[in-house]
mmCIF file of C-alpha atoms and ligand atoms in Angstrom:
data_model
loop_
_atom_site.group_PDB
_atom_site.id
_atom_site.type_symbol
_atom_site.label_atom_id
_atom_site.label_comp_id
_atom_site.label_asym_id
_atom_site.label_seq_id
_atom_site.Cartn_x
_atom_site.Cartn_y
_atom_site.Cartn_z
ATOM 1 C CA MET S 116 21.591 20.295 7.855
ATOM 2 C CA THR S 117 18.098 20.956 6.250
ATOM 3 C CA VAL S 118 17.328 18.222 3.587
ATOM 4 C CA ARG S 119 15.091 19.511 0.642
ATOM 5 C CA VAL S 120 12.151 17.428 -0.109
ATOM 6 C CA LEU S 121 9.583 16.926 -2.992
ATOM 7 C CA VAL S 122 6.614 15.475 -1.694
ATOM 8 C CA ILE S 123 4.562 13.753 -4.601
ATOM 9 C CA GLY S 124 0.192 13.195 -3.618
ATOM 10 C CA GLY S 125 -2.565 12.518 -5.498
ATOM 11 C CA GLY S 126 -2.481 10.121 -8.657
ATOM 12 C CA GLN S 127 -4.244 8.755 -11.261
ATOM 13 C CA ASN S 128 -6.322 6.176 -9.956
ATOM 14 C CA ALA S 129 -8.979 5.387 -7.445
ATOM 15 C CA GLU S 130 -7.081 5.991 -4.509
ATOM 16 C CA HIS S 131 -6.066 9.610 -5.354
ATOM 17 C CA ASP S 132 -7.982 11.616 -2.330
ATOM 18 C CA VAL S 133 -6.241 8.895 -0.104
ATOM 19 C CA SER S 134 -2.592 9.742 -1.435
ATOM 20 C CA LEU S 135 -3.483 13.571 -1.006
ATOM 21 C CA ALA S 136 -4.269 13.099 2.766
ATOM 22 C CA SER S 137 -0.941 11.133 2.831
ATOM 23 C CA ALA S 138 0.691 13.585 1.469
ATOM 24 C CA SER S 139 0.130 16.499 2.785
ATOM 25 C CA ALA S 140 0.348 14.813 6.568
ATOM 26 C CA VAL S 141 4.044 13.980 5.177
ATOM 27 C CA ALA S 142 4.703 17.584 3.993
ATOM 28 C CA ALA S 143 3.237 18.825 7.353
ATOM 29 C CA ALA S 144 5.435 16.644 9.357
ATOM 30 C CA LEU S 145 8.112 17.218 7.666
ATOM 31 C CA ARG S 146 8.374 21.013 7.666
ATOM 32 C CA MET S 147 8.354 20.778 11.386
ATOM 33 C CA SER S 148 11.505 19.328 11.675
ATOM 34 C CA ASP S 149 14.716 20.014 9.154
ATOM 35 C CA HIS S 150 13.308 19.679 6.197
ATOM 36 C CA GLU S 151 12.568 22.192 3.356
ATOM 37 C CA VAL S 152 9.445 20.698 1.653
ATOM 38 C CA ARG S 153 8.048 21.490 -1.754
ATOM 39 C CA CYS S 154 4.800 19.320 -2.950
ATOM 40 C CA VAL S 155 3.836 18.548 -6.661
ATOM 41 C CA THR S 156 0.350 16.846 -7.068
ATOM 42 C CA ILE S 157 -0.459 15.078 -9.728
ATOM 43 C CA ASP S 158 -4.381 15.153 -10.627
ATOM 44 C CA ARG S 159 -6.532 12.548 -11.805
ATOM 45 C CA ASP S 160 -6.043 13.224 -15.576
ATOM 46 C CA GLY S 161 -2.036 13.138 -15.259
ATOM 47 C CA ILE S 162 -1.574 16.957 -15.026
ATOM 48 C CA TRP S 163 1.242 17.487 -12.479
ATOM 49 C CA ARG S 164 0.396 20.630 -10.509
ATOM 50 C CA ALA S 165 3.744 22.152 -8.822
ATOM 51 C CA ASP S 166 3.344 24.530 -6.045
ATOM 52 C CA GLY S 167 2.276 28.190 -7.625
ATOM 53 C CA THR S 168 2.750 27.509 -11.079
ATOM 54 C CA PRO S 169 0.026 27.341 -13.417
ATOM 55 C CA PRO S 170 0.329 23.400 -14.866
ATOM 56 C CA GLY S 171 1.136 22.213 -18.558
ATOM 57 C CA ASP S 172 -1.998 21.340 -20.005
ATOM 58 C CA THR S 173 -0.976 17.628 -21.238
ATOM 59 C CA ALA S 174 0.448 15.168 -18.742
ATOM 60 C CA VAL S 175 4.281 16.060 -20.710
ATOM 61 C CA THR S 176 3.940 19.598 -20.607
ATOM 62 C CA SER S 177 2.901 19.813 -16.677
ATOM 63 C CA LEU S 178 5.949 17.044 -16.484
ATOM 64 C CA THR S 179 8.497 19.071 -17.778
ATOM 65 C CA GLN S 180 7.088 21.609 -15.933
ATOM 66 C CA ALA S 181 7.670 19.971 -12.694
ATOM 67 C CA LEU S 182 11.111 18.565 -13.369
ATOM 68 C CA PRO S 183 12.815 21.797 -12.071
ATOM 69 C CA LEU S 184 11.544 20.577 -8.773
ATOM 70 C CA LEU S 185 12.803 17.408 -9.263
ATOM 71 C CA ALA S 186 15.977 18.432 -9.824
ATOM 72 C CA TRP S 187 16.010 20.803 -6.759
ATOM 73 C CA ALA S 188 15.149 17.994 -4.457
ATOM 74 C CA GLU S 189 17.649 16.011 -2.466
ATOM 75 C CA VAL S 190 14.958 13.549 -2.002
ATOM 76 C CA VAL S 191 11.531 12.694 -3.379
ATOM 77 C CA PHE S 192 8.809 11.192 -1.072
ATOM 78 C CA PRO S 193 6.211 9.777 -3.600
ATOM 79 C CA ALA S 194 2.966 9.335 -1.049
ATOM 80 C CA VAL S 195 0.865 8.134 -4.048
ATOM 81 C CA HIS S 196 -0.848 4.681 -3.376
ATOM 82 C CA GLY S 197 -1.680 2.272 -6.196
ATOM 83 C CA ALA S 198 -0.981 2.318 -9.711
ATOM 84 C CA LEU S 199 1.318 4.812 -11.283
ATOM 85 C CA GLY S 200 3.008 5.627 -7.954
ATOM 86 C CA GLU S 201 3.204 3.020 -5.250
ATOM 87 C CA ASP S 202 3.573 0.296 -8.264
ATOM 88 C CA GLY S 203 6.808 1.466 -9.205
ATOM 89 C CA ALA S 204 6.216 3.931 -11.643
ATOM 90 C CA LEU S 205 7.419 7.382 -9.103
ATOM 91 C CA ALA S 206 10.389 5.233 -8.138
ATOM 92 C CA ALA S 207 11.344 4.576 -11.820
ATOM 93 C CA LEU S 208 11.166 8.294 -12.488
ATOM 94 C CA CYS S 209 13.160 9.128 -10.159
ATOM 95 C CA ALA S 210 15.856 6.599 -10.969
ATOM 96 C CA LEU S 211 16.103 7.916 -14.323
ATOM 97 C CA ALA S 212 16.535 11.189 -13.350
ATOM 98 C CA GLY S 213 19.227 10.118 -10.360
ATOM 99 C CA VAL S 214 17.279 11.460 -7.248
ATOM 100 C CA ARG S 215 17.166 9.550 -4.443
ATOM 101 C CA VAL S 216 13.383 8.292 -3.456
ATOM 102 C CA VAL S 217 11.387 7.125 0.144
ATOM 103 C CA GLY S 218 10.483 3.957 0.079
ATOM 104 C CA SER S 219 10.631 0.842 -2.206
ATOM 105 C CA GLU S 220 12.556 0.941 -5.674
ATOM 106 C CA LEU S 221 10.590 0.090 -9.160
ATOM 107 C CA ARG S 222 10.666 -3.938 -8.644
ATOM 108 C CA ALA S 223 9.421 -4.414 -5.304
ATOM 109 C CA GLY S 224 6.930 -1.771 -5.861
ATOM 110 C CA ALA S 225 5.601 -3.548 -8.898
ATOM 111 C CA ILE S 226 5.416 -6.815 -7.549
ATOM 112 C CA GLY S 227 3.946 -5.992 -4.270
ATOM 113 C CA MET S 228 1.444 -3.995 -6.059
ATOM 114 C CA ASP S 229 0.695 -7.365 -8.169
ATOM 115 C CA LYS S 230 -1.536 -9.986 -5.532
ATOM 116 C CA TRP S 231 -0.741 -12.726 -7.969
ATOM 117 C CA ALA S 232 3.049 -11.916 -8.465
ATOM 118 C CA THR S 233 2.879 -11.623 -4.633
ATOM 119 C CA LYS S 234 1.403 -14.872 -4.227
ATOM 120 C CA LEU S 235 3.963 -16.693 -5.968
ATOM 121 C CA VAL S 236 6.821 -14.941 -3.785
ATOM 122 C CA ALA S 237 5.009 -15.783 -0.224
ATOM 123 C CA ASP S 238 4.853 -19.116 -1.634
ATOM 124 C CA ALA S 239 8.387 -19.282 -2.293
ATOM 125 C CA VAL S 240 9.606 -18.112 0.911
ATOM 126 C CA GLY S 241 7.441 -20.870 2.533
ATOM 127 C CA LEU S 242 4.247 -18.531 3.651
ATOM 128 C CA ARG S 243 0.926 -19.259 3.279
ATOM 129 C CA THR S 244 -1.512 -17.485 0.861
ATOM 130 C CA ALA S 245 -5.405 -17.857 0.001
ATOM 131 C CA LYS S 246 -5.573 -20.374 -2.883
ATOM 132 C CA GLY S 247 -6.604 -18.419 -6.269
ATOM 133 C CA ARG S 248 -7.401 -18.706 -9.768
ATOM 134 C CA LEU S 249 -6.026 -15.964 -11.930
ATOM 135 C CA VAL S 250 -8.969 -15.249 -14.463
ATOM 136 C CA ALA S 251 -8.648 -12.465 -17.911
ATOM 137 C CA ALA S 252 -11.407 -9.841 -17.671
ATOM 138 C CA SER S 253 -12.201 -11.262 -21.267
ATOM 139 C CA ASP S 254 -13.060 -14.555 -19.961
ATOM 140 C CA ILE S 255 -15.363 -13.796 -17.237
ATOM 141 C CA GLY S 256 -18.118 -15.358 -18.794
ATOM 142 C CA ASP S 257 -16.535 -18.717 -18.255
ATOM 143 C CA VAL S 258 -15.862 -18.640 -14.501
ATOM 144 C CA GLU S 259 -17.993 -21.491 -12.733
ATOM 145 C CA PHE S 260 -19.080 -20.631 -9.212
ATOM 146 C CA ASP S 261 -17.679 -23.754 -7.119
ATOM 147 C CA GLY S 262 -18.399 -22.243 -3.301
ATOM 148 C CA PRO S 263 -18.158 -18.690 -1.681
ATOM 149 C CA VAL S 264 -15.088 -16.745 -2.895
ATOM 150 C CA VAL S 265 -13.628 -13.487 -2.966
ATOM 151 C CA VAL S 266 -13.319 -11.624 -6.162
ATOM 152 C CA LYS S 267 -10.857 -8.931 -6.374
ATOM 153 C CA PRO S 268 -8.610 -6.773 -9.080
ATOM 154 C CA VAL S 269 -4.994 -8.116 -9.393
ATOM 155 C CA SER S 270 -3.846 -4.535 -8.516
ATOM 156 C CA ALA S 271 -5.900 -1.954 -7.091
ATOM 157 C CA GLY S 272 -6.333 -0.679 -3.616
ATOM 158 C CA SER S 273 -8.565 0.906 -0.701
ATOM 159 C CA SER S 274 -11.089 -2.306 -1.543
ATOM 160 C CA TYR S 275 -11.863 -0.862 -4.584
ATOM 161 C CA GLY S 276 -13.680 -3.789 -6.753
ATOM 162 C CA VAL S 277 -13.340 -6.289 -3.903
ATOM 163 C CA SER S 278 -16.256 -8.497 -3.421
ATOM 164 C CA LEU S 279 -17.385 -11.135 -1.108
ATOM 165 C CA VAL S 280 -19.554 -13.792 -3.245
ATOM 166 C CA ARG S 281 -21.604 -16.107 -1.242
ATOM 167 C CA GLU S 282 -23.771 -17.434 -4.242
ATOM 168 C CA GLU S 283 -23.561 -18.296 -8.104
ATOM 169 C CA GLY S 284 -25.996 -15.432 -8.957
ATOM 170 C CA GLU S 285 -23.493 -12.724 -7.431
ATOM 171 C CA LEU S 286 -20.183 -14.072 -9.414
ATOM 172 C CA LEU S 287 -20.705 -12.505 -12.377
ATOM 173 C CA ALA S 288 -21.329 -9.179 -11.241
ATOM 174 C CA ALA S 289 -18.269 -9.419 -8.746
ATOM 175 C CA LEU S 290 -16.257 -10.365 -11.694
ATOM 176 C CA ARG S 291 -17.380 -7.172 -13.913
ATOM 177 C CA THR S 292 -16.968 -4.848 -10.786
ATOM 178 C CA ALA S 293 -13.335 -5.845 -10.245
ATOM 179 C CA ALA S 294 -12.636 -5.685 -14.251
ATOM 180 C CA ARG S 295 -13.289 -2.254 -13.799
ATOM 181 C CA PHE S 296 -10.145 -1.901 -11.730
ATOM 182 C CA ASP S 297 -7.756 -4.344 -13.795
ATOM 183 C CA SER S 298 -7.696 -6.720 -16.523
ATOM 184 C CA ARG S 299 -6.391 -9.648 -14.110
ATOM 185 C CA ILE S 300 -9.162 -10.485 -11.745
ATOM 186 C CA LEU S 301 -8.288 -12.799 -8.698
ATOM 187 C CA VAL S 302 -10.837 -15.099 -7.478
ATOM 188 C CA GLU S 303 -9.917 -16.623 -3.813
ATOM 189 C CA GLU S 304 -10.993 -18.728 -1.490
ATOM 190 C CA VAL S 305 -12.907 -16.574 1.649
ATOM 191 C CA VAL S 306 -9.889 -16.746 4.453
ATOM 192 C CA ARG S 307 -11.477 -16.944 7.848
ATOM 193 C CA GLY S 308 -8.956 -15.312 10.528
ATOM 194 C CA ARG S 309 -8.312 -12.241 12.710
ATOM 195 C CA GLU S 310 -7.189 -9.419 10.012
ATOM 196 C CA ILE S 311 -3.880 -8.530 11.118
ATOM 197 C CA ASP S 312 -1.578 -5.582 9.866
ATOM 198 C CA VAL S 313 2.277 -5.745 10.239
ATOM 199 C CA ALA S 314 4.217 -2.781 9.581
ATOM 200 C CA VAL S 315 8.116 -2.915 8.730
ATOM 201 C CA LEU S 316 10.793 -0.238 8.539
ATOM 202 C CA ARG S 317 14.085 -0.492 6.976
ATOM 203 C CA GLU S 318 16.199 2.223 9.098
ATOM 204 C CA ALA S 319 19.484 4.022 7.566
ATOM 205 C CA GLY S 320 21.670 1.879 7.988
ATOM 206 C CA GLY S 321 19.949 -1.355 6.730
ATOM 207 C CA ILE S 322 18.113 -2.441 9.840
ATOM 208 C CA ARG S 323 14.595 -3.693 9.493
ATOM 209 C CA TRP S 324 12.113 -4.290 12.325
ATOM 210 C CA ALA S 325 8.618 -4.510 12.511
ATOM 211 C CA ALA S 326 6.340 -2.286 15.104
ATOM 212 C CA PRO S 327 3.814 -4.173 17.485
ATOM 213 C CA PRO S 328 0.874 -5.570 14.861
ATOM 214 C CA LEU S 329 -2.166 -4.089 14.514
ATOM 215 C CA GLU S 330 -5.729 -5.430 14.575
ATOM 216 C CA ILE S 331 -8.874 -4.613 12.047
ATOM 217 C CA HIS S 332 -12.060 -5.085 13.936
ATOM 218 C CA ALA S 333 -14.937 -4.639 11.014
ATOM 219 C CA THR S 334 -18.027 -6.758 10.176
ATOM 220 C CA GLY S 335 -18.060 -8.349 7.292
ATOM 221 C CA LEU S 336 -15.116 -7.656 4.182
ATOM 222 C CA PHE S 337 -12.938 -4.700 5.139
ATOM 223 C CA ASP S 338 -14.464 -2.881 2.238
ATOM 224 C CA THR S 339 -13.900 0.944 0.902
ATOM 225 C CA ALA S 340 -17.029 2.383 3.031
ATOM 226 C CA THR S 341 -15.720 0.559 6.148
ATOM 227 C CA LYS S 342 -12.073 2.057 5.601
ATOM 228 C CA TYR S 343 -13.101 5.644 5.540
ATOM 229 C CA ASP S 344 -16.556 5.974 7.305
ATOM 230 C CA GLY S 345 -14.534 5.305 10.643
ATOM 231 C CA SER S 346 -16.679 2.108 11.716
ATOM 232 C CA ALA S 347 -13.668 -0.127 11.619
ATOM 233 C CA ARG S 348 -11.630 -0.190 14.922
ATOM 234 C CA PHE S 349 -8.002 -0.858 14.875
ATOM 235 C CA GLU S 350 -6.480 -2.247 18.101
ATOM 236 C CA VAL S 351 -2.917 -1.718 18.581
ATOM 237 C CA PRO S 352 -0.913 -3.708 19.691
ATOM 238 C CA ALA S 353 -3.357 -6.552 18.520
ATOM 239 C CA ALA S 354 -4.176 -8.918 21.305
ATOM 240 C CA LEU S 355 -1.706 -11.748 20.563
ATOM 241 C CA ASP S 356 0.403 -13.956 22.324
ATOM 242 C CA ALA S 357 4.144 -14.029 22.064
ATOM 243 C CA ALA S 358 4.511 -16.930 19.390
ATOM 244 C CA GLU S 359 1.691 -15.426 17.110
ATOM 245 C CA THR S 360 3.918 -11.886 17.524
ATOM 246 C CA SER S 361 6.647 -13.341 16.268
ATOM 247 C CA ALA S 362 5.171 -15.683 13.846
ATOM 248 C CA LEU S 363 3.454 -12.592 12.256
ATOM 249 C CA LYS S 364 6.536 -10.604 12.225
ATOM 250 C CA ARG S 365 8.749 -12.821 11.182
ATOM 251 C CA ALA S 366 6.461 -13.502 8.176
ATOM 252 C CA ALA S 367 6.240 -9.644 7.400
ATOM 253 C CA ILE S 368 9.722 -9.204 7.408
ATOM 254 C CA ALA S 369 10.219 -12.329 5.397
ATOM 255 C CA VAL S 370 8.577 -10.558 2.636
ATOM 256 C CA PHE S 371 9.781 -7.579 3.041
ATOM 257 C CA ASP S 372 13.153 -9.314 2.481
ATOM 258 C CA ALA S 373 11.914 -11.290 -0.284
ATOM 259 C CA LEU S 374 10.443 -8.468 -2.499
ATOM 260 C CA GLY S 375 13.472 -6.205 -1.503
ATOM 261 C CA CYS S 376 11.430 -3.302 0.272
ATOM 262 C CA ALA S 377 12.797 0.022 1.374
ATOM 263 C CA GLY S 378 11.297 2.487 3.626
ATOM 264 C CA VAL S 379 8.534 1.530 4.943
ATOM 265 C CA ALA S 380 5.826 -1.599 3.807
ATOM 266 C CA ARG S 381 2.713 -2.465 5.505
ATOM 267 C CA MET S 382 2.064 -6.747 5.436
ATOM 268 C CA ASP S 383 -1.473 -7.465 5.720
ATOM 269 C CA PHE S 384 -2.177 -10.781 7.060
ATOM 270 C CA PHE S 385 -5.296 -13.408 8.188
ATOM 271 C CA LEU S 386 -4.561 -14.988 11.250
ATOM 272 C CA THR S 387 -5.836 -18.360 10.980
ATOM 273 C CA ASP S 388 -6.043 -21.378 13.640
ATOM 274 C CA GLU S 389 -2.748 -22.604 11.094
ATOM 275 C CA GLY S 390 -0.952 -19.582 11.523
ATOM 276 C CA PRO S 391 -0.529 -16.345 9.392
ATOM 277 C CA VAL S 392 -2.110 -16.428 6.094
ATOM 278 C CA LEU S 393 -0.656 -13.559 3.642
ATOM 279 C CA ASN S 394 -3.119 -11.178 2.156
ATOM 280 C CA GLU S 395 -1.158 -8.197 0.643
ATOM 281 C CA VAL S 396 1.598 -6.278 0.543
ATOM 282 C CA ASN S 397 1.617 -2.012 0.485
ATOM 283 C CA THR S 398 4.746 -0.353 -0.200
ATOM 284 C CA MET S 399 3.280 3.045 0.222
ATOM 285 C CA PRO S 400 1.043 2.392 2.649
ATOM 286 C CA GLY S 401 -1.691 5.004 3.938
ATOM 287 C CA LEU S 402 0.663 7.654 5.670
ATOM 288 C CA THR S 403 -1.764 10.212 7.586
ATOM 289 C CA ALA S 404 -0.952 10.255 11.293
ATOM 290 C CA ALA S 405 -4.355 8.048 11.697
ATOM 291 C CA SER S 406 -3.176 5.278 9.487
ATOM 292 C CA GLN S 407 -2.384 1.771 10.213
ATOM 293 C CA VAL S 408 1.671 2.235 9.739
ATOM 294 C CA PRO S 409 1.767 5.395 11.751
ATOM 295 C CA ARG S 410 -0.334 4.207 14.683
ATOM 296 C CA MET S 411 1.771 0.728 14.537
ATOM 297 C CA PHE S 412 5.251 2.857 14.902
ATOM 298 C CA ALA S 413 3.522 5.037 17.908
ATOM 299 C CA ALA S 414 2.975 2.140 19.880
ATOM 300 C CA ALA S 415 6.780 1.352 19.450
ATOM 301 C CA GLY S 416 7.513 4.864 20.688
ATOM 302 C CA VAL S 417 8.531 6.267 17.029
ATOM 303 C CA GLU S 418 5.705 9.365 16.685
ATOM 304 C CA TYR S 419 4.614 10.066 13.330
ATOM 305 C CA GLY S 420 6.898 13.007 12.699
ATOM 306 C CA GLU S 421 10.092 10.936 13.888
ATOM 307 C CA LEU S 422 8.650 8.027 11.446
ATOM 308 C CA VAL S 423 8.337 10.568 8.491
ATOM 309 C CA ALA S 424 11.897 12.014 9.118
ATOM 310 C CA ARG S 425 13.419 8.428 9.612
ATOM 311 C CA MET S 426 12.136 7.506 6.371
ATOM 312 C CA VAL S 427 13.605 10.287 4.613
ATOM 313 C CA ARG S 428 16.905 9.693 6.424
ATOM 314 C CA ALA S 429 16.672 6.316 5.314
ATOM 315 C CA ALA S 430 16.755 7.591 1.695
ATOM 316 C CA LEU S 431 19.929 9.307 2.148
ATOM 317 C CA PRO S 432 23.482 8.308 1.310
HETATM 318 N N1 ADP N 794 -9.388 -14.287 0.233
HETATM 319 C C1 ADP N 794 -9.870 -13.513 1.039
HETATM 320 N N2 ADP N 794 -10.699 -13.983 2.302
HETATM 321 C C2 ADP N 794 -11.325 -12.937 3.126
HETATM 322 N N3 ADP N 794 -11.687 -12.097 3.377
HETATM 323 C C3 ADP N 794 -10.575 -11.134 2.354
HETATM 324 C C4 ADP N 794 -9.923 -11.978 1.377
HETATM 325 N N4 ADP N 794 -9.683 -10.974 0.144
HETATM 326 C C5 ADP N 794 -9.464 -9.930 0.702
HETATM 327 N N5 ADP N 794 -10.413 -10.064 1.766
HETATM 328 C C6 ADP N 794 -11.402 -8.802 2.585
HETATM 329 O O1 ADP N 794 -11.082 -7.828 1.377
HETATM 330 C C7 ADP N 794 -10.433 -6.568 2.122
HETATM 331 C C8 ADP N 794 -9.764 -5.958 0.689
HETATM 332 O O2 ADP N 794 -9.102 -6.695 0.128
HETATM 333 P P1 ADP N 794 -7.462 -6.766 -0.294
HETATM 334 O O3 ADP N 794 -7.028 -7.708 -1.065
HETATM 335 O O4 ADP N 794 -7.051 -6.254 1.031
HETATM 336 O O5 ADP N 794 -7.638 -5.135 -1.211
HETATM 337 P P2 ADP N 794 -6.967 -3.884 -0.656
HETATM 338 O O6 ADP N 794 -5.206 -4.008 -1.704
HETATM 339 O O7 ADP N 794 -7.957 -2.791 -1.872
HETATM 340 O O8 ADP N 794 -6.957 -3.809 0.363
HETATM 341 C C9 ADP N 794 -9.617 -7.367 3.223
HETATM 342 O O9 ADP N 794 -9.301 -6.247 4.187
HETATM 343 C C10 ADP N 794 -10.429 -8.506 3.556
HETATM 344 O O10 ADP N 794 -11.162 -7.704 4.506
HETATM 345 MG MG1 MG N 795 -5.985 -4.590 1.810
#
């Protein structure tokens, strides 16, 4: 039976281009199997562009013109990373419209997008995170330097606004950079450990399982340039012993469940001498075939087209 899927890409944040790549890969893969696919792109300025129809000239008029596609769809696949997408905004629109959605609902998306709230949840289920202070963007002049720190926006992605501060003279510029992306900023201790990502899929029927973890080999911070210039190397499965693998997978599923995630989510850890430290959660992670999550599931024998088809199936009744 053919399923009608509306794939949404783009979005109004710094990860716009990454979301376009995810959405077009998802749409192409779904078209190869039993799906009828239509696409909508949200421009950087919020204009919704539906396949083939000229958009309205404001966000609201263009959304009005895209609504018939929402009515047509059996399920929406919101491949939009970051704010006004992954943060639950699109899941909320679908919920209000009574349309099924692939991936996490509003609550998990909103909490997962907030690195401070995620720390509180992780702490509540016994997982370590980097010690950090929350700073309002209006107070960045008052932050004291007390050793090397990582400064980052509470909500962003693709490493936008993230800096490693080694000495006092770098602190204010790093805070200003983070403040361009969010009104709340995290100042975190620098965690020393291997960077390991774990992907969890919630299948139709509710079983959750974690794919073989992936290690990111990058020199220094895994920053925006390194993420997309090909200089970082992904190793999957990561070279881990059985105890490390099971500790990481258990931690990832614990966070997935604590947030109430659905579809796939990627939990990013530092593996330290004292075990896993959660860095962040991505409830709509990068979804091109070359992105981390599809590579991890491929290592488990679930090829790209099968993965996105399973994500759609999991959203259906
Ligand atoms: N507390 C930290 N200690 C060490 N490295 C960090 C820390 N926080 C972030 N990083 C580095 O910065 C990168 C980007 O930070 P992250 O919080 O994952 O932001 P984003 O959501 O933009 O991916 C991480 O992949 C990691 O390399
Ligand atoms: Mg990250």
